[in-house]
Short mmCIF file of C-alpha atoms and ligand atoms in Angstrom, two decimals:
data_model
loop_
_atom_site.label_atom_id
_atom_site.label_comp_id
_atom_site.label_asym_id
_atom_site.label_seq_id
_atom_site.Cartn_x
_atom_site.Cartn_y
_atom_site.Cartn_z
CA MET A 27 11.14 -3.65 38.01
CA PRO A 28 10.27 -6.44 35.53
CA ARG A 29 10.97 -5.58 31.93
CA PRO A 30 7.90 -5.23 29.70
CA ARG A 31 7.11 -8.23 27.51
CA VAL A 32 6.61 -7.57 23.84
CA PHE A 33 5.40 -9.89 21.11
CA VAL A 34 6.95 -9.14 17.73
CA ALA A 35 4.78 -10.82 15.11
CA ARG A 36 7.55 -11.32 12.52
CA GLN A 37 11.30 -11.05 12.07
CA LEU A 38 12.05 -7.32 11.70
CA PRO A 39 15.18 -5.53 10.50
CA GLN A 40 17.80 -6.04 13.23
CA ILE A 41 17.87 -2.34 14.12
CA ALA A 42 14.31 -2.62 15.52
CA LEU A 43 15.09 -5.73 17.53
CA ASP A 44 18.20 -4.09 19.00
CA LEU A 45 16.30 -0.97 20.03
CA LEU A 46 13.49 -3.00 21.56
CA ALA A 47 15.72 -5.52 23.32
CA ALA A 48 17.49 -2.71 25.19
CA GLU A 49 14.30 -2.16 27.23
CA CYS A 50 11.98 -5.10 26.72
CA ASP A 51 11.86 -8.89 26.76
CA LEU A 52 11.04 -9.95 23.23
CA ASP A 53 9.15 -12.92 21.88
CA VAL A 54 9.78 -12.84 18.13
CA TRP A 55 7.62 -15.03 15.85
CA PRO A 56 10.18 -17.03 13.90
CA ASP A 57 8.22 -18.17 10.84
CA ARG A 58 7.87 -16.54 7.42
CA LEU A 59 4.11 -17.07 7.59
CA PRO A 60 2.03 -15.14 10.13
CA PRO A 61 0.82 -16.69 13.38
CA SER A 62 -2.78 -17.95 13.31
CA ALA A 63 -5.34 -15.83 15.16
CA GLU A 64 -5.30 -18.38 17.98
CA GLU A 65 -1.49 -18.40 18.21
CA LEU A 66 -1.44 -14.60 18.14
CA ARG A 67 -3.92 -14.47 21.05
CA LYS A 68 -1.79 -16.93 23.03
CA ARG A 69 1.44 -15.05 22.40
CA VAL A 70 0.05 -11.60 23.16
CA ALA A 71 -1.64 -12.63 26.42
CA GLY A 72 0.42 -11.13 29.23
CA CYS A 73 2.33 -8.76 26.93
CA THR A 74 2.63 -5.00 27.40
CA GLY A 75 3.41 -4.34 23.73
CA LEU A 76 2.63 -5.83 20.34
CA ILE A 77 4.41 -5.22 17.06
CA SER A 78 2.00 -6.26 14.33
CA ILE A 79 2.47 -6.64 10.60
CA LEU A 80 -0.17 -5.79 7.99
CA THR A 81 -1.10 -9.48 7.76
CA ASP A 82 -1.96 -9.71 11.49
CA LYS A 83 -5.53 -8.97 12.43
CA VAL A 84 -5.62 -6.90 15.61
CA ASP A 85 -9.26 -7.15 16.63
CA ALA A 86 -11.41 -7.07 19.74
CA ALA A 87 -10.93 -10.79 20.37
CA LEU A 88 -7.16 -10.35 20.40
CA LEU A 89 -7.35 -7.30 22.66
CA ASP A 90 -9.66 -9.13 25.06
CA ALA A 91 -7.08 -11.90 25.33
CA ALA A 92 -4.42 -9.32 26.25
CA PRO A 93 -5.74 -7.18 29.12
CA THR A 94 -2.23 -5.94 30.00
CA LEU A 95 -1.53 -4.60 26.48
CA LYS A 96 -0.54 -0.91 26.54
CA VAL A 97 0.49 -0.33 22.92
CA VAL A 98 0.14 -1.71 19.37
CA SER A 99 2.86 -0.64 16.96
CA ASN A 100 2.07 -1.59 13.35
CA PHE A 101 5.01 -2.10 11.01
CA ALA A 102 3.30 -0.23 8.14
CA VAL A 103 1.80 3.12 7.38
CA GLY A 104 -1.59 1.51 6.59
CA VAL A 105 -3.50 0.29 9.63
CA ASN A 106 -6.47 -1.43 7.99
CA ASN A 107 -5.47 -4.67 9.77
CA VAL A 108 -6.13 -2.99 13.14
CA ASP A 109 -9.57 -2.42 14.64
CA LEU A 110 -8.88 1.15 15.72
CA ALA A 111 -12.23 1.62 17.45
CA ALA A 112 -11.57 -1.47 19.58
CA CYS A 113 -8.09 -0.18 20.50
CA THR A 114 -9.40 3.30 21.28
CA ALA A 115 -12.21 1.89 23.44
CA ARG A 116 -9.50 0.16 25.52
CA LYS A 117 -7.29 3.30 25.51
CA ILE A 118 -4.57 1.47 23.60
CA PRO A 119 -2.60 3.79 21.30
CA VAL A 120 -1.79 2.44 17.83
CA GLY A 121 1.39 3.51 16.05
CA ASN A 122 2.25 3.45 12.35
CA THR A 123 5.22 4.40 10.15
CA PRO A 124 4.28 7.42 8.02
CA GLY A 125 6.59 9.45 5.81
CA VAL A 126 9.56 7.10 5.56
CA LEU A 127 8.08 4.88 2.84
CA THR A 128 6.67 7.69 0.71
CA ASP A 129 9.46 7.78 -1.87
CA ALA A 130 9.90 4.02 -2.15
CA THR A 131 6.16 3.59 -2.69
CA ALA A 132 5.92 6.41 -5.23
CA ASP A 133 8.84 4.81 -7.09
CA ILE A 134 6.93 1.54 -7.36
CA ALA A 135 3.76 3.33 -8.49
CA VAL A 136 5.73 4.91 -11.33
CA THR A 137 7.53 1.63 -12.06
CA LEU A 138 4.23 -0.22 -12.41
CA LEU A 139 2.73 2.58 -14.46
CA LEU A 140 5.65 2.45 -16.90
CA ALA A 141 5.77 -1.36 -16.95
CA ALA A 142 2.05 -1.58 -17.72
CA ALA A 143 2.09 1.27 -20.25
CA ARG A 144 5.10 -0.19 -22.09
CA ARG A 145 4.00 -3.85 -21.83
CA LEU A 146 7.17 -4.81 -20.02
CA GLY A 147 5.81 -7.94 -18.31
CA GLU A 148 4.29 -9.34 -21.47
CA SER A 149 7.20 -8.52 -23.78
CA SER A 150 9.85 -9.82 -21.40
CA THR A 151 7.90 -13.09 -20.94
CA ASP A 152 7.55 -13.35 -24.73
CA ALA A 153 11.30 -12.82 -25.16
CA LYS A 154 12.15 -15.46 -22.55
CA GLU A 155 9.71 -17.97 -24.00
CA GLY A 156 10.87 -17.75 -27.62
CA ARG A 157 8.24 -15.43 -29.07
CA TRP A 158 10.83 -12.72 -29.89
CA ILE A 159 11.38 -13.81 -33.46
CA THR A 160 12.43 -10.48 -34.98
CA TRP A 161 12.12 -6.70 -34.55
CA GLU A 162 8.61 -5.76 -35.68
CA PRO A 163 7.40 -2.23 -36.50
CA THR A 164 4.07 -2.96 -34.86
CA GLY A 165 5.25 -5.30 -32.11
CA TRP A 166 4.44 -4.71 -28.40
CA LEU A 167 3.13 -1.18 -28.93
CA GLY A 168 2.48 0.63 -25.67
CA CYS A 169 1.51 4.16 -24.69
CA ASP A 170 3.50 7.34 -24.12
CA LEU A 171 3.51 9.31 -20.90
CA VAL A 172 4.78 12.72 -22.00
CA GLY A 173 2.09 15.37 -21.81
CA ARG A 174 -0.64 12.91 -20.77
CA THR A 175 -2.95 13.22 -17.78
CA VAL A 176 -2.65 11.31 -14.52
CA GLY A 177 -5.51 10.99 -12.05
CA ILE A 178 -4.28 10.57 -8.47
CA VAL A 179 -6.95 9.02 -6.28
CA GLY A 180 -6.05 10.15 -2.76
CA MET A 181 -3.58 13.06 -2.68
CA GLY A 182 -1.79 12.21 0.57
CA ARG A 183 1.98 12.01 0.93
CA ILE A 184 2.39 9.07 -1.47
CA GLY A 185 -0.10 10.41 -4.00
CA PHE A 186 1.75 13.72 -3.99
CA ALA A 187 5.18 12.07 -4.40
CA THR A 188 3.86 10.02 -7.32
CA ALA A 189 2.25 13.05 -8.95
CA ARG A 190 5.45 15.08 -8.49
CA ARG A 191 7.49 12.44 -10.31
CA LEU A 192 5.04 12.28 -13.19
CA HIS A 193 4.51 16.03 -13.48
CA HIS A 194 8.17 17.03 -13.31
CA GLY A 195 9.53 13.95 -15.09
CA TRP A 196 7.04 13.58 -17.92
CA GLY A 197 5.20 16.90 -17.92
CA MET A 198 1.96 15.20 -17.02
CA LYS A 199 -1.18 17.12 -16.16
CA VAL A 200 -2.29 16.12 -12.64
CA LEU A 201 -5.91 15.61 -11.57
CA TYR A 202 -6.74 14.42 -8.08
CA THR A 203 -9.42 13.45 -5.62
CA ALA A 204 -9.16 14.21 -1.92
CA ARG A 205 -11.54 14.99 0.92
CA THR A 206 -10.05 18.49 1.19
CA PRO A 207 -8.15 20.65 -1.32
CA LYS A 208 -4.38 20.23 -1.34
CA PRO A 209 -2.82 23.68 -1.86
CA GLU A 210 0.71 22.25 -2.13
CA ALA A 211 -0.33 20.05 -5.08
CA GLU A 212 -2.29 22.86 -6.68
CA GLU A 213 0.59 25.32 -6.39
CA GLN A 214 3.57 23.08 -7.13
CA LEU A 215 2.01 20.70 -9.65
CA LYS A 216 -0.89 22.82 -10.95
CA ALA A 217 -3.07 19.91 -9.90
CA GLU A 218 -6.84 20.11 -10.30
CA ARG A 219 -9.21 18.60 -7.70
CA LEU A 220 -12.22 16.75 -9.11
CA GLU A 221 -14.90 14.24 -8.22
CA LEU A 222 -13.85 10.67 -8.97
CA ASN A 223 -16.11 10.25 -12.01
CA GLU A 224 -14.72 13.29 -13.80
CA LEU A 225 -11.17 12.25 -12.94
CA LEU A 226 -11.83 8.81 -14.47
CA ASP A 227 -13.34 10.34 -17.62
CA ARG A 228 -10.32 12.59 -18.19
CA SER A 229 -7.30 10.58 -17.05
CA ASP A 230 -4.91 8.56 -19.22
CA PHE A 231 -3.39 7.01 -16.08
CA VAL A 232 -5.17 6.41 -12.79
CA SER A 233 -3.08 5.75 -9.67
CA VAL A 234 -4.73 4.77 -6.38
CA HIS A 235 -3.31 6.07 -3.08
CA ALA A 236 -6.40 6.33 -0.87
CA ASP A 237 -6.62 4.81 2.62
CA LEU A 238 -8.66 1.65 2.86
CA ASN A 239 -11.79 2.24 4.92
CA PRO A 240 -15.48 1.34 4.54
CA SER A 241 -16.04 4.25 2.12
CA THR A 242 -13.14 3.35 -0.20
CA LYS A 243 -13.49 -0.45 -0.13
CA GLY A 244 -14.57 -1.62 -3.59
CA MET A 245 -14.42 1.93 -4.99
CA PHE A 246 -13.16 0.56 -8.34
CA GLY A 247 -15.80 -1.70 -9.89
CA ALA A 248 -17.38 -2.30 -13.29
CA GLU A 249 -18.90 1.18 -13.38
CA GLN A 250 -15.59 2.92 -12.72
CA PHE A 251 -13.62 0.83 -15.24
CA ALA A 252 -16.36 1.49 -17.83
CA ARG A 253 -15.87 5.23 -17.39
CA MET A 254 -12.13 5.05 -18.01
CA LYS A 255 -10.60 5.55 -21.45
CA ARG A 256 -9.92 2.42 -23.51
CA THR A 257 -6.27 3.55 -23.54
CA ALA A 258 -6.14 4.03 -19.77
CA VAL A 259 -3.61 2.41 -17.44
CA PHE A 260 -4.74 1.63 -13.88
CA VAL A 261 -2.22 1.41 -11.00
CA ASN A 262 -2.85 0.36 -7.41
CA THR A 263 -0.17 0.58 -4.72
CA ALA A 264 -2.62 1.24 -1.86
CA ARG A 265 -4.64 -1.82 -0.80
CA GLY A 266 -6.19 -4.69 -2.79
CA PRO A 267 -9.75 -4.37 -1.45
CA HIS A 268 -10.13 -0.96 -3.14
CA VAL A 269 -10.71 -2.95 -6.33
CA ASP A 270 -13.34 -5.43 -7.50
CA GLN A 271 -10.81 -7.75 -9.13
CA SER A 272 -13.38 -9.60 -11.29
CA ALA A 273 -14.45 -6.26 -12.74
CA LEU A 274 -10.82 -5.32 -13.32
CA ALA A 275 -10.09 -8.65 -15.04
CA GLN A 276 -13.14 -8.18 -17.26
CA ALA A 277 -12.07 -4.62 -18.16
CA LEU A 278 -8.56 -5.84 -19.04
CA ARG A 279 -9.77 -8.89 -20.97
CA THR A 280 -12.28 -6.97 -23.07
CA GLY A 281 -10.01 -4.01 -23.79
CA GLN A 282 -12.18 -1.63 -21.79
CA ILE A 283 -8.89 -0.35 -20.36
CA PHE A 284 -5.39 -0.84 -21.76
CA ALA A 285 -3.43 -2.26 -18.83
CA ALA A 286 -3.01 -2.42 -15.07
CA GLY A 287 -0.10 -2.48 -12.63
CA LEU A 288 -0.81 -3.80 -9.14
CA ASP A 289 1.39 -3.97 -6.06
CA VAL A 290 -1.55 -5.00 -3.87
CA THR A 291 -4.27 -7.59 -4.36
CA ASP A 292 -7.07 -9.24 -2.44
CA PRO A 293 -6.19 -11.73 -1.10
CA GLU A 294 -2.45 -11.54 -0.61
CA PRO A 295 -0.78 -13.58 -1.82
CA LEU A 296 -2.94 -13.81 -4.92
CA PRO A 297 -3.11 -17.49 -5.92
CA PRO A 298 -0.92 -18.14 -8.99
CA THR A 299 -4.01 -19.56 -10.75
CA HIS A 300 -5.92 -16.26 -10.38
CA GLU A 301 -7.28 -14.91 -13.65
CA LEU A 302 -5.38 -11.63 -13.28
CA PHE A 303 -2.08 -13.54 -13.54
CA GLY A 304 -3.28 -14.97 -16.86
CA LEU A 305 -3.81 -11.56 -18.43
CA PRO A 306 -0.83 -10.26 -20.43
CA ASN A 307 -1.83 -6.65 -19.80
CA CYS A 308 -1.70 -6.96 -16.01
CA VAL A 309 1.62 -6.56 -14.17
CA ILE A 310 1.51 -7.80 -10.57
CA ALA A 311 4.17 -7.28 -7.90
CA PRO A 312 3.98 -9.01 -4.49
CA HIS A 313 3.37 -5.91 -2.28
CA ILE A 314 6.95 -4.64 -2.53
CA ALA A 315 6.38 -0.87 -2.51
CA SER A 316 8.30 -0.26 0.72
CA ALA A 317 10.82 -3.04 0.11
CA THR A 318 14.15 -1.24 0.04
CA THR A 319 16.78 -1.75 2.73
CA ASP A 320 16.84 1.90 3.77
CA THR A 321 13.07 2.22 3.85
CA ARG A 322 12.51 -0.94 5.87
CA ASN A 323 15.24 0.16 8.33
CA ALA A 324 13.55 3.54 8.66
CA MET A 325 10.18 1.84 9.23
CA ALA A 326 11.86 -0.38 11.82
CA ARG A 327 13.15 2.64 13.74
CA LEU A 328 9.75 4.37 13.75
CA CYS A 329 7.99 1.19 14.71
CA ALA A 330 10.38 0.51 17.61
CA GLY A 331 10.12 4.18 18.69
CA ASN A 332 6.32 3.93 18.87
CA LEU A 333 6.46 0.69 20.81
CA LEU A 334 8.99 1.95 23.34
CA ALA A 335 7.05 5.17 23.92
CA GLY A 336 3.92 3.11 24.53
CA VAL A 337 5.46 0.76 27.08
CA ARG A 338 7.01 3.73 28.92
CA GLY A 339 3.58 5.37 29.08
CA GLU A 340 4.70 8.23 26.80
CA ARG A 341 2.80 9.60 23.81
CA LEU A 342 3.61 7.68 20.61
CA PRO A 343 5.54 9.79 18.08
CA HIS A 344 3.23 8.48 15.31
CA CYS A 345 -0.17 7.63 16.71
CA VAL A 346 -3.22 7.03 14.50
CA ASN A 347 -5.80 7.17 17.31
CA SER A 348 -4.64 10.18 19.28
CA GLU A 349 -8.15 10.35 20.82
CA VAL A 350 -6.74 7.93 23.43
CA TYR A 351 -4.84 10.89 24.87
CA GLY A 352 -8.02 12.94 25.27
CA GLY A 353 -8.35 16.63 24.40
C1 DGY B 405 2.25 0.03 4.33
O1 DGY B 405 3.16 0.42 5.07
O2 DGY B 405 1.07 0.27 4.57
C2 DGY B 405 2.66 -0.71 3.10
O3 DGY B 405 1.60 -1.24 2.42
C3 DGY B 405 3.70 -1.76 3.40
O4 DGY B 405 4.87 -1.11 3.57
#
C-alpha cells in the first residue's frame, strides 16, 4: 500500500518529523517564511495530510485544491487560521494542541504584565542608551501587584493558569469574563464572573485569553480603553486582532491607561516602524508564549498524533470540529 503523503508547512521539532516519517512520506517546507497561498495549494494537492502553522491560511480554496486531504493538524492551540466550516463541510477533521502550552503561555502573560507594570522595557533601553545617570527617588516608577485586581478576559485553561499565578503569587483579586461560569476558578481562586464593562471598570490589570472569533475580533477599542483605569496595565497573549491597535496606541500615548504588554499583534510581524514600538509604555514580544523547548516538543507530539490518527482514518485525539464524526 502506498504511504500517505503529508505536507508539513514548516520545520517542526525533530520528534514530530520522526513520528510522522515512520508512517508517511513527508514534504517539509524548508524556508523560515511561510509558503505563499499558491505554493501551499500546489504542495497540498495530492496529499492525505497537512500540518499547518498559525501563519498558514487553510481556506476553501486550499481545500478545493486538495481533494484527497483527510486531515489538517494545526501546530497551535488556536485555529483561527483554519476555516473550520469549510473543513467540516468536506468532513476533514482539524486537530490542535491544547493543554501542553498552558503553563508556558501563562508564564509569558505574567512576564509581560510585570515588565509593563515595572517599566522594564523602557528602563532597560534607557540604561543601555546612556540615560541611567544616577539613582533617582522618582525615576521609572511603576505599579505594584500585591493585593490588586486582575481581570481575566476568557477563563479557559490559559486564563485560569494566569489567574492562579497572580492570585497565589501576589494575592490578587480575580475577576473574569466567560460564556459560562467556571466553578474551578470561583472555588480555587475566589474569582468573580462579570460582564466585560464592569471587569474593565474594576481591574488594575486586564489580561486577554479569549479565542479569536467574529464576536471577539476588535473587542478592545477606544470605548474599552476609555473605561479602564488610568493606572491599568493591559496584556494580550491571545491573538492580535482582538485589539484595535490605533485605539491602544492612543490610550497609551495619552495616559488613558498606564502600560501594555503584547505577545501578539496584527499583523505579525508588526513592522518595526509601527507606532506601538515607539511608545515607551508598550512592551512587545514576537509571539513567543509557547516558545520553550519542552512545550514545543509536546506540541510536536500532539500535532503528529493528530495527523497520524487522521491518515489512518481514526478519530483525532484533539479535534476541534468533532461534528465531522457525527452524533
Ligand atoms: C497557539 O498555539 O495558538 C499559540 O498562539 C502559539 O503557540
